[in-house]
Amino acid sequence: MRMGSAKQLLDFGGKPLLRHAVESAQGSGCDPVIVVLGANEAEIHPVLAGLDVEIVVNERWPEGMGTSIQAGLRALENRDVRGAILALSDQPFVTSDFLRGLVDRHHQSGRPIVAAQYSGTAGFPVFFAREAFPLLMALKPDQGCKGVILGHPGDALLVDCPEAATDIDTPEDYARAMGN
Protein backbone atom coordinates (compact mmCIF):
# COMPACT_ATOMS: atom_id res chain seq x y z
CA MET A 1 0.00 0.00 0.00
CA ARG A 2 1.70 3.12 -1.19
CA MET A 3 -0.77 5.18 0.86
CA GLY A 4 -0.04 3.39 4.13
CA SER A 5 -3.76 2.60 4.41
CA ALA A 6 -6.63 1.58 2.16
CA LYS A 7 -7.01 4.50 -0.25
CA GLN A 8 -10.62 3.52 -0.95
CA LEU A 9 -11.39 4.80 2.57
CA LEU A 10 -9.79 8.25 2.15
CA ASP A 11 -12.21 11.11 2.64
CA PHE A 12 -13.28 12.91 -0.51
CA GLY A 13 -16.03 15.47 -0.21
CA GLY A 14 -17.19 14.05 3.10
CA LYS A 15 -17.34 10.42 2.01
CA PRO A 16 -14.89 7.60 1.31
CA LEU A 17 -13.37 7.57 -2.18
CA LEU A 18 -14.98 4.22 -2.97
CA ARG A 19 -18.45 5.39 -2.00
CA HIS A 20 -17.95 8.53 -4.12
CA ALA A 21 -16.95 6.36 -7.11
CA VAL A 22 -19.94 4.03 -6.67
CA GLU A 23 -22.34 6.96 -6.47
CA SER A 24 -20.83 8.34 -9.70
CA ALA A 25 -21.37 4.97 -11.38
CA GLN A 26 -24.95 4.81 -10.13
CA GLY A 27 -25.57 8.37 -11.30
CA SER A 28 -24.45 7.40 -14.80
CA GLY A 29 -27.28 4.92 -15.17
CA CYS A 30 -25.04 1.86 -14.95
CA ASP A 31 -26.92 -1.18 -13.76
CA PRO A 32 -25.85 -3.37 -12.16
CA VAL A 33 -22.98 -1.68 -10.34
CA ILE A 34 -20.47 -4.32 -9.35
CA VAL A 35 -17.68 -3.51 -6.92
CA VAL A 36 -14.65 -5.78 -6.91
CA LEU A 37 -12.82 -5.81 -3.59
CA GLY A 38 -9.52 -7.47 -2.78
CA ALA A 39 -6.99 -6.20 -0.26
CA ASN A 40 -8.56 -4.94 2.97
CA GLU A 41 -11.98 -6.22 1.88
CA ALA A 42 -13.31 -6.57 5.44
CA GLU A 43 -12.28 -3.01 6.29
CA ILE A 44 -13.62 -1.52 3.04
CA HIS A 45 -16.89 -3.44 2.69
CA PRO A 46 -18.81 -1.41 5.35
CA VAL A 47 -18.48 1.88 3.41
CA LEU A 48 -20.83 0.41 0.80
CA ALA A 49 -23.65 -0.11 3.31
CA GLY A 50 -26.99 1.02 1.98
CA LEU A 51 -25.86 1.24 -1.65
CA ASP A 52 -27.48 -0.90 -4.33
CA VAL A 53 -24.31 -2.68 -5.45
CA GLU A 54 -23.15 -6.21 -5.93
CA ILE A 55 -19.88 -6.93 -4.19
CA VAL A 56 -17.45 -9.45 -5.64
CA VAL A 57 -14.45 -10.45 -3.58
CA ASN A 58 -11.38 -11.23 -5.67
CA GLU A 59 -9.30 -13.65 -3.63
CA ARG A 60 -6.61 -13.51 -6.34
CA TRP A 61 -6.03 -9.76 -5.97
CA PRO A 62 -2.31 -10.14 -5.07
CA GLU A 63 -1.72 -11.51 -8.60
CA GLY A 64 -2.74 -8.24 -10.22
CA MET A 65 -5.35 -6.03 -11.87
CA GLY A 66 -6.28 -8.61 -14.52
CA THR A 67 -7.73 -10.89 -11.86
CA SER A 68 -9.99 -8.10 -10.59
CA ILE A 69 -11.20 -7.22 -14.08
CA GLN A 70 -12.00 -10.88 -14.72
CA ALA A 71 -13.76 -11.30 -11.34
CA GLY A 72 -16.06 -8.39 -12.21
CA LEU A 73 -16.78 -9.73 -15.69
CA ARG A 74 -17.58 -13.21 -14.34
CA ALA A 75 -20.32 -11.57 -12.25
CA LEU A 76 -21.86 -10.40 -15.56
CA GLU A 77 -21.64 -13.71 -17.43
CA ASN A 78 -25.29 -14.66 -17.02
CA ARG A 79 -26.66 -11.12 -17.11
CA ASP A 80 -28.30 -9.41 -20.05
CA VAL A 81 -25.78 -6.59 -20.42
CA ARG A 82 -24.43 -5.13 -23.62
CA GLY A 83 -21.18 -4.01 -22.08
CA ALA A 84 -19.40 -2.83 -18.98
CA ILE A 85 -17.65 0.29 -17.79
CA LEU A 86 -14.48 -0.41 -15.86
CA ALA A 87 -13.71 2.39 -13.43
CA LEU A 88 -11.44 2.92 -10.45
CA SER A 89 -12.15 4.40 -7.05
CA ASP A 90 -8.97 6.49 -7.09
CA GLN A 91 -9.98 8.85 -9.93
CA PRO A 92 -12.37 11.06 -7.96
CA PHE A 93 -12.85 13.77 -10.59
CA VAL A 94 -14.38 11.42 -13.17
CA THR A 95 -18.07 12.30 -13.33
CA SER A 96 -21.30 10.40 -13.87
CA ASP A 97 -21.73 12.41 -17.08
CA PHE A 98 -18.39 11.21 -18.43
CA LEU A 99 -19.25 7.58 -17.62
CA ARG A 100 -22.63 7.95 -19.35
CA GLY A 101 -20.82 9.55 -22.29
CA LEU A 102 -18.65 6.45 -22.77
CA VAL A 103 -21.78 4.41 -23.50
CA ASP A 104 -23.21 7.18 -25.69
CA ARG A 105 -19.97 7.32 -27.70
CA HIS A 106 -20.11 3.52 -28.14
CA HIS A 107 -23.64 3.80 -29.57
CA GLN A 108 -22.64 6.69 -31.85
CA SER A 109 -19.42 5.15 -33.13
CA GLY A 110 -20.15 1.43 -33.03
CA ARG A 111 -16.71 0.89 -31.53
CA PRO A 112 -16.58 -1.91 -28.94
CA ILE A 113 -14.00 -0.08 -26.80
CA VAL A 114 -14.40 3.53 -25.67
CA ALA A 115 -11.68 4.69 -23.31
CA ALA A 116 -10.61 7.78 -21.45
CA GLN A 117 -7.55 9.51 -22.88
CA TYR A 118 -5.34 11.64 -20.61
CA SER A 119 -1.71 12.50 -19.93
CA GLY A 120 -0.56 10.99 -23.23
CA THR A 121 -2.13 7.59 -22.65
CA ALA A 122 -5.47 5.80 -22.48
CA GLY A 123 -7.08 3.79 -19.74
CA PHE A 124 -9.69 3.87 -17.02
CA PRO A 125 -12.53 4.57 -17.11
CA VAL A 126 -13.28 2.52 -20.19
CA PHE A 127 -16.36 0.94 -21.77
CA PHE A 128 -16.07 -2.53 -23.27
CA ALA A 129 -18.94 -3.93 -25.32
CA ARG A 130 -19.78 -7.53 -24.50
CA GLU A 131 -18.13 -8.65 -27.75
CA ALA A 132 -14.80 -7.40 -26.32
CA PHE A 133 -15.12 -9.29 -23.01
CA PRO A 134 -13.05 -12.26 -24.33
CA LEU A 135 -10.09 -9.88 -24.77
CA LEU A 136 -10.31 -9.02 -21.08
CA MET A 137 -10.83 -12.61 -20.00
CA ALA A 138 -7.57 -13.45 -21.80
CA LEU A 139 -5.54 -10.95 -19.74
CA LYS A 140 -2.63 -12.29 -17.75
CA PRO A 141 -3.18 -11.80 -14.01
CA ASP A 142 -0.80 -8.84 -13.79
CA GLN A 143 -2.16 -7.02 -16.85
CA GLY A 144 -4.63 -4.18 -16.89
CA CYS A 145 -6.78 -3.18 -19.82
CA LYS A 146 -4.44 -0.54 -21.32
CA GLY A 147 -2.77 -3.13 -23.56
CA VAL A 148 -6.17 -4.21 -24.90
CA ILE A 149 -7.16 -0.61 -25.60
CA LEU A 150 -3.91 0.36 -27.31
CA GLY A 151 -3.53 -3.03 -29.00
CA HIS A 152 -6.87 -2.70 -30.84
CA PRO A 153 -6.77 0.83 -32.30
CA GLY A 154 -9.38 0.04 -34.96
CA ASP A 155 -11.83 -1.05 -32.27
CA ALA A 156 -11.06 1.68 -29.76
CA LEU A 157 -12.34 5.22 -29.57
CA LEU A 158 -10.37 7.48 -27.24
CA VAL A 159 -12.22 10.30 -25.49
CA ASP A 160 -10.43 13.18 -23.77
CA CYS A 161 -10.83 13.04 -20.00
CA PRO A 162 -8.25 15.21 -18.23
CA GLU A 163 -10.11 14.53 -14.95
CA ALA A 164 -8.93 10.93 -15.09
CA ALA A 165 -5.31 12.08 -14.84
CA THR A 166 -5.84 12.70 -11.13
CA ASP A 167 -5.12 9.25 -9.78
CA ILE A 168 -4.61 8.94 -6.02
CA ASP A 169 -1.78 6.50 -5.37
CA THR A 170 0.41 8.36 -2.85
CA PRO A 171 -0.11 10.78 0.05
CA GLU A 172 1.21 13.51 -2.26
CA ASP A 173 -1.40 12.65 -4.91
CA TYR A 174 -4.09 12.84 -2.23
CA ALA A 175 -2.85 16.23 -0.98
CA ARG A 176 -2.91 17.59 -4.56
CA ALA A 177 -6.40 16.24 -5.18
CA MET A 178 -7.59 17.89 -1.99
CA GLY A 179 -6.04 21.21 -3.06
CA ASN A 180 -3.32 21.18 -0.41
C-alpha positions as protocol buffer text, in pm:
chain_id: "A"
residue {
  index: 1
  type: MET
  ca { x: 0 y: 0 z: 0 }
}
residue {
  index: 2
  type: ARG
  ca { x: 170 y: 312 z: -119 }
}
residue {
  index: 3
  type: MET
  ca { x: -77 y: 518 z: 86 }
}
residue {
  index: 4
  type: GLY
  ca { x: -4 y: 339 z: 413 }
}
residue {
  index: 5
  type: SER
  ca { x: -376 y: 260 z: 441 }
}
residue {
  index: 6
  type: ALA
  ca { x: -663 y: 158 z: 216 }
}
residue {
  index: 7
  type: LYS
  ca { x: -701 y: 450 z: -25 }
}
residue {
  index: 8
  type: GLN
  ca { x: -1062 y: 352 z: -95 }
}
residue {
  index: 9
  type: LEU
  ca { x: -1139 y: 480 z: 257 }
}
residue {
  index: 10
  type: LEU
  ca { x: -979 y: 825 z: 215 }
}
residue {
  index: 11
  type: ASP
  ca { x: -1221 y: 1111 z: 264 }
}
residue {
  index: 12
  type: PHE
  ca { x: -1328 y: 1291 z: -51 }
}
residue {
  index: 13
  type: GLY
  ca { x: -1603 y: 1547 z: -21 }
}
residue {
  index: 14
  type: GLY
  ca { x: -1719 y: 1405 z: 310 }
}
residue {
  index: 15
  type: LYS
  ca { x: -1734 y: 1042 z: 201 }
}
residue {
  index: 16
  type: PRO
  ca { x: -1489 y: 760 z: 131 }
}
residue {
  index: 17
  type: LEU
  ca { x: -1337 y: 757 z: -218 }
}
residue {
  index: 18
  type: LEU
  ca { x: -1498 y: 422 z: -297 }
}
residue {
  index: 19
  type: ARG
  ca { x: -1845 y: 539 z: -200 }
}
residue {
  index: 20
  type: HIS
  ca { x: -1795 y: 853 z: -412 }
}
residue {
  index: 21
  type: ALA
  ca { x: -1695 y: 636 z: -711 }
}
residue {
  index: 22
  type: VAL
  ca { x: -1994 y: 403 z: -667 }
}
residue {
  index: 23
  type: GLU
  ca { x: -2234 y: 696 z: -647 }
}
residue {
  index: 24
  type: SER
  ca { x: -2083 y: 834 z: -970 }
}
residue {
  index: 25
  type: ALA
  ca { x: -2137 y: 497 z: -1138 }
}
residue {
  index: 26
  type: GLN
  ca { x: -2495 y: 481 z: -1013 }
}
residue {
  index: 27
  type: GLY
  ca { x: -2557 y: 837 z: -1130 }
}
residue {
  index: 28
  type: SER
  ca { x: -2445 y: 740 z: -1480 }
}
residue {
  index: 29
  type: GLY
  ca { x: -2728 y: 492 z: -1517 }
}
residue {
  index: 30
  type: CYS
  ca { x: -2504 y: 186 z: -1495 }
}
residue {
  index: 31
  type: ASP
  ca { x: -2692 y: -118 z: -1376 }
}
residue {
  index: 32
  type: PRO
  ca { x: -2585 y: -337 z: -1216 }
}
residue {
  index: 33
  type: VAL
  ca { x: -2298 y: -168 z: -1034 }
}
residue {
  index: 34
  type: ILE
  ca { x: -2047 y: -432 z: -935 }
}
residue {
  index: 35
  type: VAL
  ca { x: -1768 y: -351 z: -692 }
}
residue {
  index: 36
  type: VAL
  ca { x: -1465 y: -578 z: -691 }
}
residue {
  index: 37
  type: LEU
  ca { x: -1282 y: -581 z: -359 }
}
residue {
  index: 38
  type: GLY
  ca { x: -952 y: -747 z: -278 }
}
residue {
  index: 39
  type: ALA
  ca { x: -699 y: -620 z: -26 }
}
residue {
  index: 40
  type: ASN
  ca { x: -856 y: -494 z: 297 }
}
residue {
  index: 41
  type: GLU
  ca { x: -1198 y: -622 z: 188 }
}
residue {
  index: 42
  type: ALA
  ca { x: -1331 y: -657 z: 544 }
}
residue {
  index: 43
  type: GLU
  ca { x: -1228 y: -301 z: 629 }
}
residue {
  index: 44
  type: ILE
  ca { x: -1362 y: -152 z: 304 }
}
residue {
  index: 45
  type: HIS
  ca { x: -1689 y: -344 z: 269 }
}
residue {
  index: 46
  type: PRO
  ca { x: -1881 y: -141 z: 535 }
}
residue {
  index: 47
  type: VAL
  ca { x: -1848 y: 188 z: 341 }
}
residue {
  index: 48
  type: LEU
  ca { x: -2083 y: 41 z: 80 }
}
residue {
  index: 49
  type: ALA
  ca { x: -2365 y: -11 z: 331 }
}
residue {
  index: 50
  type: GLY
  ca { x: -2699 y: 102 z: 198 }
}
residue {
  index: 51
  type: LEU
  ca { x: -2586 y: 124 z: -165 }
}
residue {
  index: 52
  type: ASP
  ca { x: -2748 y: -90 z: -433 }
}
residue {
  index: 53
  type: VAL
  ca { x: -2431 y: -268 z: -545 }
}
residue {
  index: 54
  type: GLU
  ca { x: -2315 y: -621 z: -593 }
}
residue {
  index: 55
  type: ILE
  ca { x: -1988 y: -693 z: -419 }
}
residue {
  index: 56
  type: VAL
  ca { x: -1745 y: -945 z: -564 }
}
residue {
  index: 57
  type: VAL
  ca { x: -1445 y: -1045 z: -358 }
}
residue {
  index: 58
  type: ASN
  ca { x: -1138 y: -1123 z: -567 }
}
residue {
  index: 59
  type: GLU
  ca { x: -930 y: -1365 z: -363 }
}
residue {
  index: 60
  type: ARG
  ca { x: -661 y: -1351 z: -634 }
}
residue {
  index: 61
  type: TRP
  ca { x: -603 y: -976 z: -597 }
}
residue {
  index: 62
  type: PRO
  ca { x: -231 y: -1014 z: -507 }
}
residue {
  index: 63
  type: GLU
  ca { x: -172 y: -1151 z: -860 }
}
residue {
  index: 64
  type: GLY
  ca { x: -274 y: -824 z: -1022 }
}
residue {
  index: 65
  type: MET
  ca { x: -535 y: -603 z: -1187 }
}
residue {
  index: 66
  type: GLY
  ca { x: -628 y: -861 z: -1452 }
}
residue {
  index: 67
  type: THR
  ca { x: -773 y: -1089 z: -1186 }
}
residue {
  index: 68
  type: SER
  ca { x: -999 y: -810 z: -1059 }
}
residue {
  index: 69
  type: ILE
  ca { x: -1120 y: -722 z: -1408 }
}
residue {
  index: 70
  type: GLN
  ca { x: -1200 y: -1088 z: -1472 }
}
residue {
  index: 71
  type: ALA
  ca { x: -1376 y: -1130 z: -1134 }
}
residue {
  index: 72
  type: GLY
  ca { x: -1606 y: -839 z: -1221 }
}
residue {
  index: 73
  type: LEU
  ca { x: -1678 y: -973 z: -1569 }
}
residue {
  index: 74
  type: ARG
  ca { x: -1758 y: -1321 z: -1434 }
}
residue {
  index: 75
  type: ALA
  ca { x: -2032 y: -1157 z: -1225 }
}
residue {
  index: 76
  type: LEU
  ca { x: -2186 y: -1040 z: -1556 }
}
residue {
  index: 77
  type: GLU
  ca { x: -2164 y: -1371 z: -1743 }
}
residue {
  index: 78
  type: ASN
  ca { x: -2529 y: -1466 z: -1702 }
}
residue {
  index: 79
  type: ARG
  ca { x: -2666 y: -1112 z: -1711 }
}
residue {
  index: 80
  type: ASP
  ca { x: -2830 y: -941 z: -2005 }
}
residue {
  index: 81
  type: VAL
  ca { x: -2578 y: -659 z: -2042 }
}
residue {
  index: 82
  type: ARG
  ca { x: -2443 y: -513 z: -2362 }
}
residue {
  index: 83
  type: GLY
  ca { x: -2118 y: -401 z: -2208 }
}
residue {
  index: 84
  type: ALA
  ca { x: -1940 y: -283 z: -1898 }
}
residue {
  index: 85
  type: ILE
  ca { x: -1765 y: 29 z: -1779 }
}
residue {
  index: 86
  type: LEU
  ca { x: -1448 y: -41 z: -1586 }
}
residue {
  index: 87
  type: ALA
  ca { x: -1371 y: 239 z: -1343 }
}
residue {
  index: 88
  type: LEU
  ca { x: -1144 y: 292 z: -1045 }
}
residue {
  index: 89
  type: SER
  ca { x: -1215 y: 440 z: -705 }
}
residue {
  index: 90
  type: ASP
  ca { x: -897 y: 649 z: -709 }
}
residue {
  index: 91
  type: GLN
  ca { x: -998 y: 885 z: -993 }
}
residue {
  index: 92
  type: PRO
  ca { x: -1237 y: 1106 z: -796 }
}
residue {
  index: 93
  type: PHE
  ca { x: -1285 y: 1377 z: -1059 }
}
residue {
  index: 94
  type: VAL
  ca { x: -1438 y: 1142 z: -1317 }
}
residue {
  index: 95
  type: THR
  ca { x: -1807 y: 1230 z: -1333 }
}
residue {
  index: 96
  type: SER
  ca { x: -2130 y: 1040 z: -1387 }
}
residue {
  index: 97
  type: ASP
  ca { x: -2173 y: 1241 z: -1708 }
}
residue {
  index: 98
  type: PHE
  ca { x: -1839 y: 1121 z: -1843 }
}
residue {
  index: 99
  type: LEU
  ca { x: -1925 y: 758 z: -1762 }
}
residue {
  index: 100
  type: ARG
  ca { x: -2263 y: 795 z: -1935 }
}
residue {
  index: 101
  type: GLY
  ca { x: -2082 y: 955 z: -2229 }
}
residue {
  index: 102
  type: LEU
  ca { x: -1865 y: 645 z: -2277 }
}
residue {
  index: 103
  type: VAL
  ca { x: -2178 y: 441 z: -2350 }
}
residue {
  index: 104
  type: ASP
  ca { x: -2321 y: 718 z: -2569 }
}
residue {
  index: 105
  type: ARG
  ca { x: -1997 y: 732 z: -2770 }
}
residue {
  index: 106
  type: HIS
  ca { x: -2011 y: 352 z: -2814 }
}
residue {
  index: 107
  type: HIS
  ca { x: -2364 y: 380 z: -2957 }
}
residue {
  index: 108
  type: GLN
  ca { x: -2264 y: 669 z: -3185 }
}
residue {
  index: 109
  type: SER
  ca { x: -1942 y: 515 z: -3313 }
}
residue {
  index: 110
  type: GLY
  ca { x: -2015 y: 143 z: -3303 }
}
residue {
  index: 111
  type: ARG
  ca { x: -1671 y: 89 z: -3153 }
}
residue {
  index: 112
  type: PRO
  ca { x: -1658 y: -191 z: -2894 }
}
residue {
  index: 113
  type: ILE
  ca { x: -1400 y: -8 z: -2680 }
}
residue {
  index: 114
  type: VAL
  ca { x: -1440 y: 353 z: -2567 }
}
residue {
  index: 115
  type: ALA
  ca { x: -1168 y: 469 z: -2331 }
}
residue {
  index: 116
  type: ALA
  ca { x: -1061 y: 778 z: -2145 }
}
residue {
  index: 117
  type: GLN
  ca { x: -755 y: 951 z: -2288 }
}
residue {
  index: 118
  type: TYR
  ca { x: -534 y: 1164 z: -2061 }
}
residue {
  index: 119
  type: SER
  ca { x: -171 y: 1250 z: -1993 }
}
residue {
  index: 120
  type: GLY
  ca { x: -56 y: 1099 z: -2323 }
}
residue {
  index: 121
  type: THR
  ca { x: -213 y: 759 z: -2265 }
}
residue {
  index: 122
  type: ALA
  ca { x: -547 y: 580 z: -2248 }
}
residue {
  index: 123
  type: GLY
  ca { x: -708 y: 379 z: -1974 }
}
residue {
  index: 124
  type: PHE
  ca { x: -969 y: 387 z: -1702 }
}
residue {
  index: 125
  type: PRO
  ca { x: -1253 y: 457 z: -1711 }
}
residue {
  index: 126
  type: VAL
  ca { x: -1328 y: 252 z: -2019 }
}
residue {
  index: 127
  type: PHE
  ca { x: -1636 y: 94 z: -2177 }
}
residue {
  index: 128
  type: PHE
  ca { x: -1607 y: -253 z: -2327 }
}
residue {
  index: 129
  type: ALA
  ca { x: -1894 y: -393 z: -2532 }
}
residue {
  index: 130
  type: ARG
  ca { x: -1978 y: -753 z: -2450 }
}
residue {
  index: 131
  type: GLU
  ca { x: -1813 y: -865 z: -2775 }
}
residue {
  index: 132
  type: ALA
  ca { x: -1480 y: -740 z: -2632 }
}
residue {
  index: 133
  type: PHE
  ca { x: -1512 y: -929 z: -2301 }
}
residue {
  index: 134
  type: PRO
  ca { x: -1305 y: -1226 z: -2433 }
}
residue {
  index: 135
  type: LEU
  ca { x: -1009 y: -988 z: -2477 }
}
residue {
  index: 136
  type: LEU
  ca { x: -1031 y: -902 z: -2108 }
}
residue {
  index: 137
  type: MET
  ca { x: -1083 y: -1261 z: -2000 }
}
residue {
  index: 138
  type: ALA
  ca { x: -757 y: -1345 z: -2180 }
}
residue {
  index: 139
  type: LEU
  ca { x: -554 y: -1095 z: -1974 }
}
residue {
  index: 140
  type: LYS
  ca { x: -263 y: -1229 z: -1775 }
}
residue {
  index: 141
  type: PRO
  ca { x: -318 y: -1180 z: -1401 }
}
residue {
  index: 142
  type: ASP
  ca { x: -80 y: -884 z: -1379 }
}
residue {
  index: 143
  type: GLN
  ca { x: -216 y: -702 z: -1685 }
}
residue {
  index: 144
  type: GLY
  ca { x: -463 y: -418 z: -1689 }
}
residue {
  index: 145
  type: CYS
  ca { x: -678 y: -318 z: -1982 }
}
residue {
  index: 146
  type: LYS
  ca { x: -444 y: -54 z: -2132 }
}
residue {
  index: 147
  type: GLY
  ca { x: -277 y: -313 z: -2356 }
}
residue {
  index: 148
  type: VAL
  ca { x: -617 y: -421 z: -2490 }
}
residue {
  index: 149
  type: ILE
  ca { x: -716 y: -61 z: -2560 }
}
residue {
  index: 150
  type: LEU
  ca { x: -391 y: 36 z: -2731 }
}
residue {
  index: 151
  type: GLY
  ca { x: -353 y: -303 z: -2900 }
}
residue {
  index: 152
  type: HIS
  ca { x: -687 y: -270 z: -3084 }
}
residue {
  index: 153
  type: PRO
  ca { x: -677 y: 83 z: -3230 }
}
residue {
  index: 154
  type: GLY
  ca { x: -938 y: 4 z: -3496 }
}
residue {
  index: 155
  type: ASP
  ca { x: -1183 y: -105 z: -3227 }
}
residue {
  index: 156
  type: ALA
  ca { x: -1106 y: 168 z: -2976 }
}
residue {
  index: 157
  type: LEU
  ca { x: -1234 y: 522 z: -2957 }
}
residue {
  index: 158
  type: LEU
  ca { x: -1037 y: 748 z: -2724 }
}
residue {
  index: 159
  type: VAL
  ca { x: -1222 y: 1030 z: -2549 }
}
residue {
  index: 160
  type: ASP
  ca { x: -1043 y: 1318 z: -2377 }
}
residue {
  index: 161
  type: CYS
  ca { x: -1083 y: 1304 z: -2000 }
}
residue {
  index: 162
  type: PRO
  ca { x: -825 y: 1521 z: -1823 }
}
residue {
  index: 163
  type: GLU
  ca { x: -1011 y: 1453 z: -1495 }
}
residue {
  index: 164
  type: ALA
  ca { x: -893 y: 1093 z: -1509 }
}
residue {
  index: 165
  type: ALA
  ca { x: -531 y: 1208 z: -1484 }
}
residue {
  index: 166
  type: THR
  ca { x: -584 y: 1270 z: -1113 }
}
residue {
  index: 167
  type: ASP
  ca { x: -512 y: 925 z: -978 }
}
residue {
  index: 168
  type: ILE
  ca { x: -461 y: 894 z: -602 }
}
residue {
  index: 169
  type: ASP
  ca { x: -178 y: 650 z: -537 }
}
residue {
  index: 170
  type: THR
  ca { x: 41 y: 836 z: -285 }
}
residue {
  index: 171
  type: PRO
  ca { x: -11 y: 1078 z: 5 }
}
residue {
  index: 172
  type: GLU
  ca { x: 121 y: 1351 z: -226 }
}
residue {
  index: 173
  type: ASP
  ca { x: -140 y: 1265 z: -491 }
}
residue {
  index: 174
  type: TYR
  ca { x: -409 y: 1284 z: -223 }
}
residue {
  index: 175
  type: ALA
  ca { x: -285 y: 1623 z: -98 }
}
residue {
  index: 176
  type: ARG
  ca { x: -291 y: 1759 z: -456 }
}
residue {
  index: 177
  type: ALA
  ca { x: -640 y: 1624 z: -518 }
}
residue {
  index: 178
  type: MET
  ca { x: -759 y: 1789 z: -199 }
}
residue {
  index: 179
  type: GLY
  ca { x: -604 y: 2121 z: -306 }
}
residue {
  index: 180
  type: ASN
  ca { x: -332 y: 2118 z: -41 }
}
